[in-house]
Amino acid sequence: MDQTPTTRTTVLIIDDNHNDRKYWSDALRIPSFHYSVLEASNNEEGLNILRDQKVDCVVLDFDMPMSGYFTLVELVPDRERPKIAVVILTCLAHPVLSELTKHNGAQDWLVKQHTSAEDLDHAIQKAIASVKSLPNR
């Protein structure tokens, strides 16, 4: 009998707040989600992880000392053909910034205080599907 192991989706959480990073990492590690979760406390650490490992989606805090926006621009240099899914997960409820990040390659903007683990899971799955559906041109 041929049994194919369940493929885990790798998610990298970049958030400078230790408690938030741990909370969301633990939430995504629930077995029913099938995630392998990596963590970075700043953009430099996150970009180093991305160079060394295959990551399917980045969950990025926008409100960090080294701006989440600049990290987004480094993650998605070509917003017409993003190679990685990015979900912004932040404390900031700011419609203009939300639209700006989506225009620059993020697939979604979630406000931490109004987001459940299921909401984040849904956003990650949708973001990955969106990036995979784009033509490679």
PDB file of N, CA and C in Angstrom, residues 2-68:
ATOM      1  N   ASP A   2       0.644   2.136  -0.962  1.00  0.00           N
ATOM      2  CA  ASP A   2       1.440   3.359  -1.102  1.00  0.00           C
ATOM      3  C   ASP A   2       0.790   4.486  -0.307  1.00  0.00           C
ATOM      4  N   GLN A   3       1.467   4.924   0.725  1.00  0.00           N
ATOM      5  CA  GLN A   3       0.934   6.041   1.511  1.00  0.00           C
ATOM      6  C   GLN A   3       1.838   7.240   1.342  1.00  0.00           C
ATOM      7  N   THR A   4       1.276   8.317   0.806  1.00  0.00           N
ATOM      8  CA  THR A   4       2.030   9.538   0.630  1.00  0.00           C
ATOM      9  C   THR A   4       1.903  10.372   1.898  1.00  0.00           C
ATOM     10  N   PRO A   5       3.028  10.786   2.472  1.00  0.00           N
ATOM     11  CA  PRO A   5       2.930  11.606   3.683  1.00  0.00           C
ATOM     12  C   PRO A   5       2.295  12.962   3.367  1.00  0.00           C
ATOM     13  N   THR A   6       1.600  13.494   4.355  1.00  0.00           N
ATOM     14  CA  THR A   6       0.989  14.803   4.181  1.00  0.00           C
ATOM     15  C   THR A   6       2.097  15.847   4.037  1.00  0.00           C
ATOM     16  N   THR A   7       2.001  16.642   2.979  1.00  0.00           N
ATOM     17  CA  THR A   7       2.997  17.684   2.765  1.00  0.00           C
ATOM     18  C   THR A   7       2.698  18.844   3.694  1.00  0.00           C
ATOM     19  N   ARG A   8       3.703  19.264   4.384  1.00  0.00           N
ATOM     20  CA  ARG A   8       3.545  20.412   5.286  1.00  0.00           C
ATOM     21  C   ARG A   8       3.860  21.694   4.537  1.00  0.00           C
ATOM     22  N   THR A   9       3.066  22.691   4.780  1.00  0.00           N
ATOM     23  CA  THR A   9       3.298  24.021   4.248  1.00  0.00           C
ATOM     24  C   THR A   9       4.213  24.736   5.230  1.00  0.00           C
ATOM     25  N   THR A  10       5.276  25.364   4.715  1.00  0.00           N
ATOM     26  CA  THR A  10       6.210  26.068   5.588  1.00  0.00           C
ATOM     27  C   THR A  10       5.849  27.544   5.633  1.00  0.00           C
ATOM     28  N   VAL A  11       5.656  28.021   6.847  1.00  0.00           N
ATOM     29  CA  VAL A  11       5.304  29.421   7.095  1.00  0.00           C
ATOM     30  C   VAL A  11       6.412  30.046   7.946  1.00  0.00           C
ATOM     31  N   LEU A  12       6.838  31.225   7.549  1.00  0.00           N
ATOM     32  CA  LEU A  12       7.823  31.991   8.316  1.00  0.00           C
ATOM     33  C   LEU A  12       7.120  33.193   8.925  1.00  0.00           C
ATOM     34  N   ILE A  13       7.171  33.287  10.242  1.00  0.00           N
ATOM     35  CA  ILE A  13       6.589  34.434  10.943  1.00  0.00           C
ATOM     36  C   ILE A  13       7.714  35.387  11.289  1.00  0.00           C
ATOM     37  N   ILE A  14       7.624  36.621  10.773  1.00  0.00           N
ATOM     38  CA  ILE A  14       8.599  37.668  11.095  1.00  0.00           C
ATOM     39  C   ILE A  14       7.876  38.705  11.953  1.00  0.00           C
ATOM     40  N   ASP A  15       8.243  38.747  13.227  1.00  0.00           N
ATOM     41  CA  ASP A  15       7.591  39.656  14.173  1.00  0.00           C
ATOM     42  C   ASP A  15       8.582  39.956  15.291  1.00  0.00           C
ATOM     43  N   ASP A  16       8.799  41.227  15.570  1.00  0.00           N
ATOM     44  CA  ASP A  16       9.758  41.606  16.600  1.00  0.00           C
ATOM     45  C   ASP A  16       9.223  41.411  18.013  1.00  0.00           C
ATOM     46  N   ASN A  17       7.923  41.216  18.170  1.00  0.00           N
ATOM     47  CA  ASN A  17       7.329  41.025  19.490  1.00  0.00           C
ATOM     48  C   ASN A  17       7.340  39.533  19.819  1.00  0.00           C
ATOM     49  N   HIS A  18       8.169  39.160  20.815  1.00  0.00           N
ATOM     50  CA  HIS A  18       8.329  37.744  21.167  1.00  0.00           C
ATOM     51  C   HIS A  18       6.993  37.082  21.501  1.00  0.00           C
ATOM     52  N   ASN A  19       6.168  37.738  22.318  1.00  0.00           N
ATOM     53  CA  ASN A  19       4.899  37.140  22.738  1.00  0.00           C
ATOM     54  C   ASN A  19       3.955  36.933  21.559  1.00  0.00           C
ATOM     55  N   ASP A  20       3.863  37.916  20.675  1.00  0.00           N
ATOM     56  CA  ASP A  20       3.011  37.770  19.489  1.00  0.00           C
ATOM     57  C   ASP A  20       3.534  36.660  18.585  1.00  0.00           C
ATOM     58  N   ARG A  21       4.847  36.646  18.376  1.00  0.00           N
ATOM     59  CA  ARG A  21       5.451  35.633  17.505  1.00  0.00           C
ATOM     60  C   ARG A  21       5.175  34.233  18.054  1.00  0.00           C
ATOM     61  N   LYS A  22       5.352  34.060  19.352  1.00  0.00           N
ATOM     62  CA  LYS A  22       5.098  32.756  19.972  1.00  0.00           C
ATOM     63  C   LYS A  22       3.619  32.388  19.889  1.00  0.00           C
ATOM     64  N   TYR A  23       2.749  33.331  20.152  1.00  0.00           N
ATOM     65  CA  TYR A  23       1.296  33.068  20.099  1.00  0.00           C
ATOM     66  C   TYR A  23       0.880  32.563  18.716  1.00  0.00           C
ATOM     67  N   TRP A  24       1.287  33.287  17.669  1.00  0.00           N
ATOM     68  CA  TRP A  24       0.866  32.909  16.311  1.00  0.00           C
ATOM     69  C   TRP A  24       1.580  31.648  15.836  1.00  0.00           C
ATOM     70  N   SER A  25       2.828  31.459  16.237  1.00  0.00           N
ATOM     71  CA  SER A  25       3.546  30.220  15.885  1.00  0.00           C
ATOM     72  C   SER A  25       2.850  29.014  16.498  1.00  0.00           C
ATOM     73  N   ASP A  26       2.529  29.118  17.787  1.00  0.00           N
ATOM     74  CA  ASP A  26       1.827  28.023  18.465  1.00  0.00           C
ATOM     75  C   ASP A  26       0.461  27.770  17.820  1.00  0.00           C
ATOM     76  N   ALA A  27      -0.231  28.844  17.468  1.00  0.00           N
ATOM     77  CA  ALA A  27      -1.556  28.697  16.849  1.00  0.00           C
ATOM     78  C   ALA A  27      -1.463  27.943  15.522  1.00  0.00           C
ATOM     79  N   LEU A  28      -0.435  28.232  14.734  1.00  0.00           N
ATOM     80  CA  LEU A  28      -0.291  27.583  13.431  1.00  0.00           C
ATOM     81  C   LEU A  28       0.270  26.171  13.533  1.00  0.00           C
ATOM     82  N   ARG A  29       0.820  25.819  14.678  1.00  0.00           N
ATOM     83  CA  ARG A  29       1.366  24.468  14.858  1.00  0.00           C
ATOM     84  C   ARG A  29       0.296  23.448  15.238  1.00  0.00           C
ATOM     85  N   ILE A  30      -0.945  23.865  15.349  1.00  0.00           N
ATOM     86  CA  ILE A  30      -2.034  22.925  15.617  1.00  0.00           C
ATOM     87  C   ILE A  30      -2.008  21.868  14.517  1.00  0.00           C
ATOM     88  N   PRO A  31      -1.986  20.593  14.877  1.00  0.00           N
ATOM     89  CA  PRO A  31      -1.822  19.530  13.874  1.00  0.00           C
ATOM     90  C   PRO A  31      -2.781  19.599  12.683  1.00  0.00           C
ATOM     91  N   SER A  32      -3.997  20.038  12.894  1.00  0.00           N
ATOM     92  CA  SER A  32      -4.955  20.060  11.778  1.00  0.00           C
ATOM     93  C   SER A  32      -4.570  21.054  10.681  1.00  0.00           C
ATOM     94  N   PHE A  33      -3.688  22.012  10.991  1.00  0.00           N
ATOM     95  CA  PHE A  33      -3.278  22.986   9.973  1.00  0.00           C
ATOM     96  C   PHE A  33      -2.147  22.470   9.080  1.00  0.00           C
ATOM     97  N   HIS A  34      -1.366  21.499   9.533  1.00  0.00           N
ATOM     98  CA  HIS A  34      -0.269  20.921   8.735  1.00  0.00           C
ATOM     99  C   HIS A  34       0.793  21.945   8.343  1.00  0.00           C
ATOM    100  N   TYR A  35       1.172  22.811   9.281  1.00  0.00           N
ATOM    101  CA  TYR A  35       2.211  23.796   9.009  1.00  0.00           C
ATOM    102  C   TYR A  35       3.518  23.429   9.695  1.00  0.00           C
ATOM    103  N   SER A  36       4.590  23.724   9.021  1.00  0.00           N
ATOM    104  CA  SER A  36       5.905  23.757   9.621  1.00  0.00           C
ATOM    105  C   SER A  36       6.176  25.248   9.815  1.00  0.00           C
ATOM    106  N   VAL A  37       6.422  25.676  11.041  1.00  0.00           N
ATOM    107  CA  VAL A  37       6.520  27.106  11.336  1.00  0.00           C
ATOM    108  C   VAL A  37       7.950  27.479  11.698  1.00  0.00           C
ATOM    109  N   LEU A  38       8.461  28.493  11.006  1.00  0.00           N
ATOM    110  CA  LEU A  38       9.764  29.070  11.300  1.00  0.00           C
ATOM    111  C   LEU A  38       9.524  30.457  11.876  1.00  0.00           C
ATOM    112  N   GLU A  39      10.465  30.940  12.672  1.00  0.00           N
ATOM    113  CA  GLU A  39      10.295  32.246  13.312  1.00  0.00           C
ATOM    114  C   GLU A  39      11.530  33.112  13.129  1.00  0.00           C
ATOM    115  N   ALA A  40      11.278  34.407  12.969  1.00  0.00           N
ATOM    116  CA  ALA A  40      12.349  35.396  12.916  1.00  0.00           C
ATOM    117  C   ALA A  40      11.892  36.618  13.703  1.00  0.00           C
ATOM    118  N   SER A  41      12.844  37.229  14.430  1.00  0.00           N
ATOM    119  CA  SER A  41      12.492  38.377  15.267  1.00  0.00           C
ATOM    120  C   SER A  41      12.722  39.711  14.566  1.00  0.00           C
ATOM    121  N   ASN A  42      13.297  39.668  13.349  1.00  0.00           N
ATOM    122  CA  ASN A  42      13.487  40.916  12.589  1.00  0.00           C
ATOM    123  C   ASN A  42      13.628  40.585  11.108  1.00  0.00           C
ATOM    124  N   ASN A  43      13.642  41.626  10.282  1.00  0.00           N
ATOM    125  CA  ASN A  43      13.668  41.396   8.839  1.00  0.00           C
ATOM    126  C   ASN A  43      14.962  40.742   8.379  1.00  0.00           C
ATOM    127  N   GLU A  44      16.082  41.108   8.956  1.00  0.00           N
ATOM    128  CA  GLU A  44      17.359  40.537   8.528  1.00  0.00           C
ATOM    129  C   GLU A  44      17.387  39.026   8.789  1.00  0.00           C
ATOM    130  N   GLU A  45      16.964  38.638   9.985  1.00  0.00           N
ATOM    131  CA  GLU A  45      16.901  37.221  10.338  1.00  0.00           C
ATOM    132  C   GLU A  45      15.928  36.484   9.401  1.00  0.00           C
ATOM    133  N   GLY A  46      14.798  37.112   9.122  1.00  0.00           N
ATOM    134  CA  GLY A  46      13.806  36.515   8.230  1.00  0.00           C
ATOM    135  C   GLY A  46      14.332  36.318   6.823  1.00  0.00           C
ATOM    136  N   LEU A  47      15.004  37.323   6.292  1.00  0.00           N
ATOM    137  CA  LEU A  47      15.551  37.224   4.933  1.00  0.00           C
ATOM    138  C   LEU A  47      16.655  36.170   4.872  1.00  0.00           C
ATOM    139  N   ASN A  48      17.444  36.010   5.945  1.00  0.00           N
ATOM    140  CA  ASN A  48      18.462  34.953   5.988  1.00  0.00           C
ATOM    141  C   ASN A  48      17.812  33.567   5.952  1.00  0.00           C
ATOM    142  N   ILE A  49      16.734  33.392   6.699  1.00  0.00           N
ATOM    143  CA  ILE A  49      16.016  32.114   6.684  1.00  0.00           C
ATOM    144  C   ILE A  49      15.495  31.832   5.277  1.00  0.00           C
ATOM    145  N   LEU A  50      14.961  32.849   4.627  1.00  0.00           N
ATOM    146  CA  LEU A  50      14.422  32.674   3.274  1.00  0.00           C
ATOM    147  C   LEU A  50      15.501  32.278   2.270  1.00  0.00           C
ATOM    148  N   ARG A  51      16.720  32.744   2.482  1.00  0.00           N
ATOM    149  CA  ARG A  51      17.820  32.361   1.586  1.00  0.00           C
ATOM    150  C   ARG A  51      18.200  30.892   1.765  1.00  0.00           C
ATOM    151  N   ASP A  52      18.024  30.385   2.989  1.00  0.00           N
ATOM    152  CA  ASP A  52      18.480  29.032   3.323  1.00  0.00           C
ATOM    153  C   ASP A  52      17.404  27.951   3.211  1.00  0.00           C
ATOM    154  N   GLN A  53      16.124  28.327   3.264  1.00  0.00           N
ATOM    155  CA  GLN A  53      15.060  27.331   3.317  1.00  0.00           C
ATOM    156  C   GLN A  53      13.919  27.697   2.379  1.00  0.00           C
ATOM    157  N   LYS A  54      13.207  26.671   1.951  1.00  0.00           N
ATOM    158  CA  LYS A  54      12.018  26.894   1.123  1.00  0.00           C
ATOM    159  C   LYS A  54      10.860  27.265   2.049  1.00  0.00           C
ATOM    160  N   VAL A  55      10.278  28.411   1.781  1.00  0.00           N
ATOM    161  CA  VAL A  55       9.157  28.901   2.578  1.00  0.00           C
ATOM    162  C   VAL A  55       7.992  29.148   1.627  1.00  0.00           C
ATOM    163  N   ASP A  56       6.798  28.704   2.019  1.00  0.00           N
ATOM    164  CA  ASP A  56       5.613  28.874   1.174  1.00  0.00           C
ATOM    165  C   ASP A  56       4.914  30.207   1.407  1.00  0.00           C
ATOM    166  N   CYS A  57       4.968  30.698   2.643  1.00  0.00           N
ATOM    167  CA  CYS A  57       4.278  31.947   2.971  1.00  0.00           C
ATOM    168  C   CYS A  57       4.999  32.645   4.121  1.00  0.00           C
ATOM    169  N   VAL A  58       5.093  33.962   4.024  1.00  0.00           N
ATOM    170  CA  VAL A  58       5.642  34.783   5.103  1.00  0.00           C
ATOM    171  C   VAL A  58       4.486  35.514   5.769  1.00  0.00           C
ATOM    172  N   VAL A  59       4.415  35.411   7.081  1.00  0.00           N
ATOM    173  CA  VAL A  59       3.468  36.196   7.873  1.00  0.00           C
ATOM    174  C   VAL A  59       4.311  37.294   8.504  1.00  0.00           C
ATOM    175  N   LEU A  60       4.061  38.515   8.074  1.00  0.00           N
ATOM    176  CA  LEU A  60       4.934  39.644   8.389  1.00  0.00           C
ATOM    177  C   LEU A  60       4.233  40.690   9.237  1.00  0.00           C
ATOM    178  N   ASP A  61       4.861  41.038  10.370  1.00  0.00           N
ATOM    179  CA  ASP A  61       4.372  42.154  11.177  1.00  0.00           C
ATOM    180  C   ASP A  61       4.787  43.440  10.471  1.00  0.00           C
ATOM    181  N   PHE A  62       3.862  44.338  10.285  1.00  0.00           N
ATOM    182  CA  PHE A  62       4.157  45.579   9.575  1.00  0.00           C
ATOM    183  C   PHE A  62       4.809  46.604  10.482  1.00  0.00           C
ATOM    184  N   ASP A  63       4.477  46.565  11.766  1.00  0.00           N
ATOM    185  CA  ASP A  63       4.905  47.585  12.720  1.00  0.00           C
ATOM    186  C   ASP A  63       6.123  47.104  13.500  1.00  0.00           C
ATOM    187  N   MET A  64       7.306  47.208  12.847  1.00  0.00           N
ATOM    188  CA  MET A  64       8.560  46.804  13.494  1.00  0.00           C
ATOM    189  C   MET A  64       9.555  47.951  13.358  1.00  0.00           C
ATOM    190  N   PRO A  65      10.586  47.986  14.230  1.00  0.00           N
ATOM    191  CA  PRO A  65      11.593  49.052  14.122  1.00  0.00           C
ATOM    192  C   PRO A  65      12.217  49.125  12.729  1.00  0.00           C
ATOM    193  N   MET A  66      12.601  47.980  12.172  1.00  0.00           N
ATOM    194  CA  MET A  66      13.057  47.953  10.782  1.00  0.00           C
ATOM    195  C   MET A  66      11.807  47.652   9.972  1.00  0.00           C
ATOM    196  N   SER A  67      11.223  48.659   9.417  1.00  0.00           N
ATOM    197  CA  SER A  67       9.888  48.647   8.832  1.00  0.00           C
ATOM    198  C   SER A  67       9.503  47.388   8.076  1.00  0.00           C
ATOM    199  N   GLY A  68       8.310  46.911   8.395  1.00  0.00           N
ATOM    200  CA  GLY A  68       7.740  45.786   7.665  1.00  0.00           C
ATOM    201  C   GLY A  68       7.558  46.111   6.192  1.00  0.00           C
TER     202      GLY A  68
END
